[in-house]
Amino acid sequence: MLVALGASVSVSGANGKRVIPLDKFFTLPNQNVRRENVLQNDEIITEIEVPASPLAVHSTYLKFKERESLDFALASVAAAVQLQTNKTVKDARIVLGGVAPIPWRVPKAENFLVGKPLTRDVLEEAGRLALADAKPLEKNAYKVPLTQTLVRRAVAKAGGILA
């Protein structure tokens, strides 16, 4: 959710302080460097800042898990939309979790929503676009339709409509 809302982290280390936008904080696995983020070995997060944003007014986080108890999400979606007075989308953020090693923004789906009302067809297409480039592993292809449904439901909920 913090990525969807444009949060940043302040970090301190031997070389001083710096601010990192959260969407630039996480790193994909690499054969040469086994890191999950851009922190240096001597750095620590000292602050998280979530800026005031019209996206925060209409936002939600949904996750699908196997058990009702505390459990890791098989897939999750953070969605935030800014609506215009005519109920069309002015801006959108969609971030997927549990489908990649890092929080995964889906700009194709976000851009598709802009200028459109949140109808069933628009929500279905946003879900399809969000996973259009997905490359599931051998045993987790079930996550594609699962996450498409979560995208549809999360955007609908953020926009204040029933999915």
PDB file of C-alpha atoms in Angstrom:
ATOM      1  CA  MET A   1       0.000   0.000   0.000  1.00  0.00           C
ATOM      2  CA  LEU A   2       2.872   2.343   0.774  1.00  0.00           C
ATOM      3  CA  VAL A   3       4.183   2.024  -2.791  1.00  0.00           C
ATOM      4  CA  ALA A   4       0.725   2.820  -4.174  1.00  0.00           C
ATOM      5  CA  LEU A   5       0.533   5.948  -2.032  1.00  0.00           C
ATOM      6  CA  GLY A   6       3.963   7.246  -3.095  1.00  0.00           C
ATOM      7  CA  ALA A   7       5.711   6.737   0.243  1.00  0.00           C
ATOM      8  CA  SER A   8       9.440   7.203   0.735  1.00  0.00           C
ATOM      9  CA  VAL A   9      11.928   6.104   3.376  1.00  0.00           C
ATOM     10  CA  SER A  10      14.655   8.125   5.049  1.00  0.00           C
ATOM     11  CA  VAL A  11      17.821   6.154   5.700  1.00  0.00           C
ATOM     12  CA  SER A  12      20.966   6.941   7.667  1.00  0.00           C
ATOM     13  CA  GLY A  13      24.398   5.416   7.389  1.00  0.00           C
ATOM     14  CA  ALA A  14      28.112   6.150   7.467  1.00  0.00           C
ATOM     15  CA  ASN A  15      27.794   8.344   4.361  1.00  0.00           C
ATOM     16  CA  GLY A  16      24.973  10.431   5.811  1.00  0.00           C
ATOM     17  CA  LYS A  17      21.255  10.550   5.216  1.00  0.00           C
ATOM     18  CA  ARG A  18      19.209  10.051   2.071  1.00  0.00           C
ATOM     19  CA  VAL A  19      15.571   9.689   1.031  1.00  0.00           C
ATOM     20  CA  ILE A  20      14.502   6.847  -1.246  1.00  0.00           C
ATOM     21  CA  PRO A  21      11.087   6.641  -2.930  1.00  0.00           C
ATOM     22  CA  LEU A  22       9.642   3.263  -1.935  1.00  0.00           C
ATOM     23  CA  ASP A  23       9.025   2.307  -5.569  1.00  0.00           C
ATOM     24  CA  LYS A  24      12.830   2.532  -6.038  1.00  0.00           C
ATOM     25  CA  PHE A  25      13.697   0.795  -2.751  1.00  0.00           C
ATOM     26  CA  PHE A  26      13.179  -2.878  -3.642  1.00  0.00           C
ATOM     27  CA  THR A  27      15.429  -4.738  -6.081  1.00  0.00           C
ATOM     28  CA  LEU A  28      14.906  -7.834  -8.177  1.00  0.00           C
ATOM     29  CA  PRO A  29      17.106 -10.848  -7.427  1.00  0.00           C
ATOM     30  CA  ASN A  30      20.389 -10.866  -9.274  1.00  0.00           C
ATOM     31  CA  GLN A  31      22.943 -13.675  -9.653  1.00  0.00           C
ATOM     32  CA  ASN A  32      25.795 -11.352  -8.682  1.00  0.00           C
ATOM     33  CA  VAL A  33      24.174  -9.502  -5.790  1.00  0.00           C
ATOM     34  CA  ARG A  34      21.780 -11.134  -3.354  1.00  0.00           C
ATOM     35  CA  ARG A  35      19.954  -8.063  -2.053  1.00  0.00           C
ATOM     36  CA  GLU A  36      16.281  -7.321  -1.609  1.00  0.00           C
ATOM     37  CA  ASN A  37      16.652  -3.558  -1.473  1.00  0.00           C
ATOM     38  CA  VAL A  38      19.012  -0.676  -2.184  1.00  0.00           C
ATOM     39  CA  LEU A  39      20.199  -0.214   1.411  1.00  0.00           C
ATOM     40  CA  GLN A  40      23.942  -0.250   1.922  1.00  0.00           C
ATOM     41  CA  ASN A  41      25.326  -2.605   4.599  1.00  0.00           C
ATOM     42  CA  ASP A  42      25.654   0.206   7.143  1.00  0.00           C
ATOM     43  CA  GLU A  43      22.293   1.914   6.503  1.00  0.00           C
ATOM     44  CA  ILE A  44      19.096   1.763   8.522  1.00  0.00           C
ATOM     45  CA  ILE A  45      15.608   3.095   7.826  1.00  0.00           C
ATOM     46  CA  THR A  46      14.849   5.952  10.209  1.00  0.00           C
ATOM     47  CA  GLU A  47      11.547   7.257   8.871  1.00  0.00           C
ATOM     48  CA  ILE A  48       8.704   6.402   6.500  1.00  0.00           C
ATOM     49  CA  GLU A  49       6.861   9.306   4.912  1.00  0.00           C
ATOM     50  CA  VAL A  50       3.480   8.943   3.247  1.00  0.00           C
ATOM     51  CA  PRO A  51       2.670  12.182   1.459  1.00  0.00           C
ATOM     52  CA  ALA A  52      -0.805  13.695   1.497  1.00  0.00           C
ATOM     53  CA  SER A  53      -2.426  12.613  -1.739  1.00  0.00           C
ATOM     54  CA  PRO A  54      -5.873  12.592  -3.312  1.00  0.00           C
ATOM     55  CA  LEU A  55      -5.166   8.920  -4.103  1.00  0.00           C
ATOM     56  CA  ALA A  56      -5.301   8.062  -0.388  1.00  0.00           C
ATOM     57  CA  VAL A  57      -8.977   9.038  -0.176  1.00  0.00           C
ATOM     58  CA  HIS A  58     -10.028   6.130  -2.406  1.00  0.00           C
ATOM     59  CA  SER A  59      -7.649   3.293  -1.606  1.00  0.00           C
ATOM     60  CA  THR A  60      -7.702  -0.282  -0.358  1.00  0.00           C
ATOM     61  CA  TYR A  61      -5.568  -3.370   0.151  1.00  0.00           C
ATOM     62  CA  LEU A  62      -6.870  -6.895  -0.467  1.00  0.00           C
ATOM     63  CA  LYS A  63      -5.063 -10.171   0.030  1.00  0.00           C
ATOM     64  CA  PHE A  64      -5.922 -13.775  -0.640  1.00  0.00           C
ATOM     65  CA  LYS A  65      -4.617 -16.295   1.863  1.00  0.00           C
ATOM     66  CA  GLU A  66      -5.274 -19.959   2.527  1.00  0.00           C
ATOM     67  CA  ARG A  67      -6.204 -19.647   6.210  1.00  0.00           C
ATOM     68  CA  GLU A  68      -8.144 -17.054   8.169  1.00  0.00           C
ATOM     69  CA  SER A  69      -5.379 -16.900  10.772  1.00  0.00           C
ATOM     70  CA  LEU A  70      -2.274 -14.808  10.271  1.00  0.00           C
ATOM     71  CA  ASP A  71      -0.922 -16.098   7.006  1.00  0.00           C
ATOM     72  CA  PHE A  72       1.164 -14.882   4.112  1.00  0.00           C
ATOM     73  CA  ALA A  73      -0.786 -13.678   1.103  1.00  0.00           C
ATOM     74  CA  LEU A  74      -0.783 -15.940  -1.926  1.00  0.00           C
ATOM     75  CA  ALA A  75      -1.540 -12.747  -3.836  1.00  0.00           C
ATOM     76  CA  SER A  76      -2.417  -9.201  -2.822  1.00  0.00           C
ATOM     77  CA  VAL A  77      -3.385  -5.929  -4.462  1.00  0.00           C
ATOM     78  CA  ALA A  78      -3.063  -2.365  -3.240  1.00  0.00           C
ATOM     79  CA  ALA A  79      -5.250  -0.029  -5.272  1.00  0.00           C
ATOM     80  CA  ALA A  80      -5.726   3.718  -5.095  1.00  0.00           C
ATOM     81  CA  VAL A  81      -7.777   5.840  -7.466  1.00  0.00           C
ATOM     82  CA  GLN A  82      -8.469   9.527  -7.760  1.00  0.00           C
ATOM     83  CA  LEU A  83     -11.927  10.150  -9.168  1.00  0.00           C
ATOM     84  CA  GLN A  84     -13.133  13.198 -11.029  1.00  0.00           C
ATOM     85  CA  THR A  85     -16.529  14.755 -10.274  1.00  0.00           C
ATOM     86  CA  ASN A  86     -18.073  12.798 -13.173  1.00  0.00           C
ATOM     87  CA  LYS A  87     -16.856   9.543 -11.490  1.00  0.00           C
ATOM     88  CA  THR A  88     -14.182   8.835 -14.110  1.00  0.00           C
ATOM     89  CA  VAL A  89     -10.671   7.938 -13.009  1.00  0.00           C
ATOM     90  CA  LYS A  90      -8.241  10.850 -12.922  1.00  0.00           C
ATOM     91  CA  ASP A  91      -5.276   8.851 -11.580  1.00  0.00           C
ATOM     92  CA  ALA A  92      -4.677   5.278 -10.448  1.00  0.00           C
ATOM     93  CA  ARG A  93      -2.066   3.154  -8.706  1.00  0.00           C
ATOM     94  CA  ILE A  94      -2.135  -0.629  -8.619  1.00  0.00           C
ATOM     95  CA  VAL A  95       0.567  -2.601  -6.832  1.00  0.00           C
ATOM     96  CA  LEU A  96       0.645  -6.405  -6.769  1.00  0.00           C
ATOM     97  CA  GLY A  97       2.098  -8.484  -3.950  1.00  0.00           C
ATOM     98  CA  GLY A  98       2.913 -12.179  -3.739  1.00  0.00           C
ATOM     99  CA  VAL A  99       3.410 -12.459  -7.494  1.00  0.00           C
ATOM    100  CA  ALA A 100       7.005 -11.228  -7.753  1.00  0.00           C
ATOM    101  CA  PRO A 101       9.947 -10.903  -5.365  1.00  0.00           C
ATOM    102  CA  ILE A 102       9.134  -7.194  -4.944  1.00  0.00           C
ATOM    103  CA  PRO A 103       5.956  -5.091  -4.864  1.00  0.00           C
ATOM    104  CA  TRP A 104       4.963  -4.897  -8.532  1.00  0.00           C
ATOM    105  CA  ARG A 105       3.334  -1.800 -10.037  1.00  0.00           C
ATOM    106  CA  VAL A 106       1.300  -2.330 -13.185  1.00  0.00           C
ATOM    107  CA  PRO A 107       1.392   0.918 -15.211  1.00  0.00           C
ATOM    108  CA  LYS A 108      -0.474  -0.603 -18.184  1.00  0.00           C
ATOM    109  CA  ALA A 109      -3.523  -1.197 -16.030  1.00  0.00           C
ATOM    110  CA  GLU A 110      -3.138   2.149 -14.227  1.00  0.00           C
ATOM    111  CA  ASN A 111      -2.941   4.088 -17.497  1.00  0.00           C
ATOM    112  CA  PHE A 112      -5.877   2.151 -18.959  1.00  0.00           C
ATOM    113  CA  LEU A 113      -8.129   3.274 -16.103  1.00  0.00           C
ATOM    114  CA  VAL A 114      -7.449   7.013 -16.553  1.00  0.00           C
ATOM    115  CA  GLY A 115     -10.402   8.804 -18.120  1.00  0.00           C
ATOM    116  CA  LYS A 116     -12.775   5.863 -17.737  1.00  0.00           C
ATOM    117  CA  PRO A 117     -15.686   5.156 -15.405  1.00  0.00           C
ATOM    118  CA  LEU A 118     -15.307   2.063 -13.228  1.00  0.00           C
ATOM    119  CA  THR A 119     -17.696  -0.231 -15.076  1.00  0.00           C
ATOM    120  CA  ARG A 120     -17.587  -4.023 -14.971  1.00  0.00           C
ATOM    121  CA  ASP A 121     -15.940  -4.135 -18.421  1.00  0.00           C
ATOM    122  CA  VAL A 122     -13.316  -1.543 -17.438  1.00  0.00           C
ATOM    123  CA  LEU A 123     -12.528  -3.447 -14.233  1.00  0.00           C
ATOM    124  CA  GLU A 124     -12.210  -6.748 -16.137  1.00  0.00           C
ATOM    125  CA  GLU A 125      -9.823  -5.191 -18.651  1.00  0.00           C
ATOM    126  CA  ALA A 126      -7.743  -3.564 -15.891  1.00  0.00           C
ATOM    127  CA  GLY A 127      -7.359  -6.996 -14.269  1.00  0.00           C
ATOM    128  CA  ARG A 128      -6.376  -8.560 -17.580  1.00  0.00           C
ATOM    129  CA  LEU A 129      -3.835  -5.817 -18.333  1.00  0.00           C
ATOM    130  CA  ALA A 130      -2.341  -6.020 -14.854  1.00  0.00           C
ATOM    131  CA  LEU A 131      -1.308  -9.636 -15.504  1.00  0.00           C
ATOM    132  CA  ALA A 132      -0.882  -9.503 -19.290  1.00  0.00           C
ATOM    133  CA  ASP A 133       2.902  -9.837 -19.062  1.00  0.00           C
ATOM    134  CA  ALA A 134       2.906 -12.355 -16.202  1.00  0.00           C
ATOM    135  CA  LYS A 135       5.273 -15.286 -16.549  1.00  0.00           C
ATOM    136  CA  PRO A 136       4.151 -17.737 -13.877  1.00  0.00           C
ATOM    137  CA  LEU A 137       6.411 -20.482 -12.649  1.00  0.00           C
ATOM    138  CA  GLU A 138       5.542 -24.112 -13.317  1.00  0.00           C
ATOM    139  CA  LYS A 139       3.349 -24.592 -10.255  1.00  0.00           C
ATOM    140  CA  ASN A 140       1.874 -21.164  -9.625  1.00  0.00           C
ATOM    141  CA  ALA A 141      -0.050 -20.308 -12.797  1.00  0.00           C
ATOM    142  CA  TYR A 142      -3.205 -20.314 -10.639  1.00  0.00           C
ATOM    143  CA  LYS A 143      -2.054 -16.926  -9.327  1.00  0.00           C
ATOM    144  CA  VAL A 144      -2.809 -15.213 -12.643  1.00  0.00           C
ATOM    145  CA  PRO A 145      -6.629 -15.509 -12.558  1.00  0.00           C
ATOM    146  CA  LEU A 146      -6.605 -15.162  -8.773  1.00  0.00           C
ATOM    147  CA  THR A 147      -4.721 -11.860  -8.974  1.00  0.00           C
ATOM    148  CA  GLN A 148      -6.823 -10.613 -11.891  1.00  0.00           C
ATOM    149  CA  THR A 149      -9.883 -11.059  -9.683  1.00  0.00           C
ATOM    150  CA  LEU A 150      -8.169  -9.278  -6.792  1.00  0.00           C
ATOM    151  CA  VAL A 151      -7.279  -6.357  -9.087  1.00  0.00           C
ATOM    152  CA  ARG A 152     -10.892  -6.060 -10.230  1.00  0.00           C
ATOM    153  CA  ARG A 153     -12.216  -6.219  -6.658  1.00  0.00           C
ATOM    154  CA  ALA A 154      -9.588  -3.852  -5.207  1.00  0.00           C
ATOM    155  CA  VAL A 155     -10.090  -1.153  -7.859  1.00  0.00           C
ATOM    156  CA  ALA A 156     -13.859  -1.453  -7.504  1.00  0.00           C
ATOM    157  CA  LYS A 157     -13.629  -1.178  -3.706  1.00  0.00           C
ATOM    158  CA  ALA A 158     -11.229   1.763  -3.901  1.00  0.00           C
ATOM    159  CA  GLY A 159     -13.616   3.454  -6.329  1.00  0.00           C
ATOM    160  CA  GLY A 160     -16.554   2.854  -4.008  1.00  0.00           C
ATOM    161  CA  ILE A 161     -18.480   0.441  -6.222  1.00  0.00           C
ATOM    162  CA  LEU A 162     -19.440  -3.219  -5.938  1.00  0.00           C
ATOM    163  CA  ALA A 163     -17.396  -5.616  -8.081  1.00  0.00           C
TER     164      ALA A 163
END
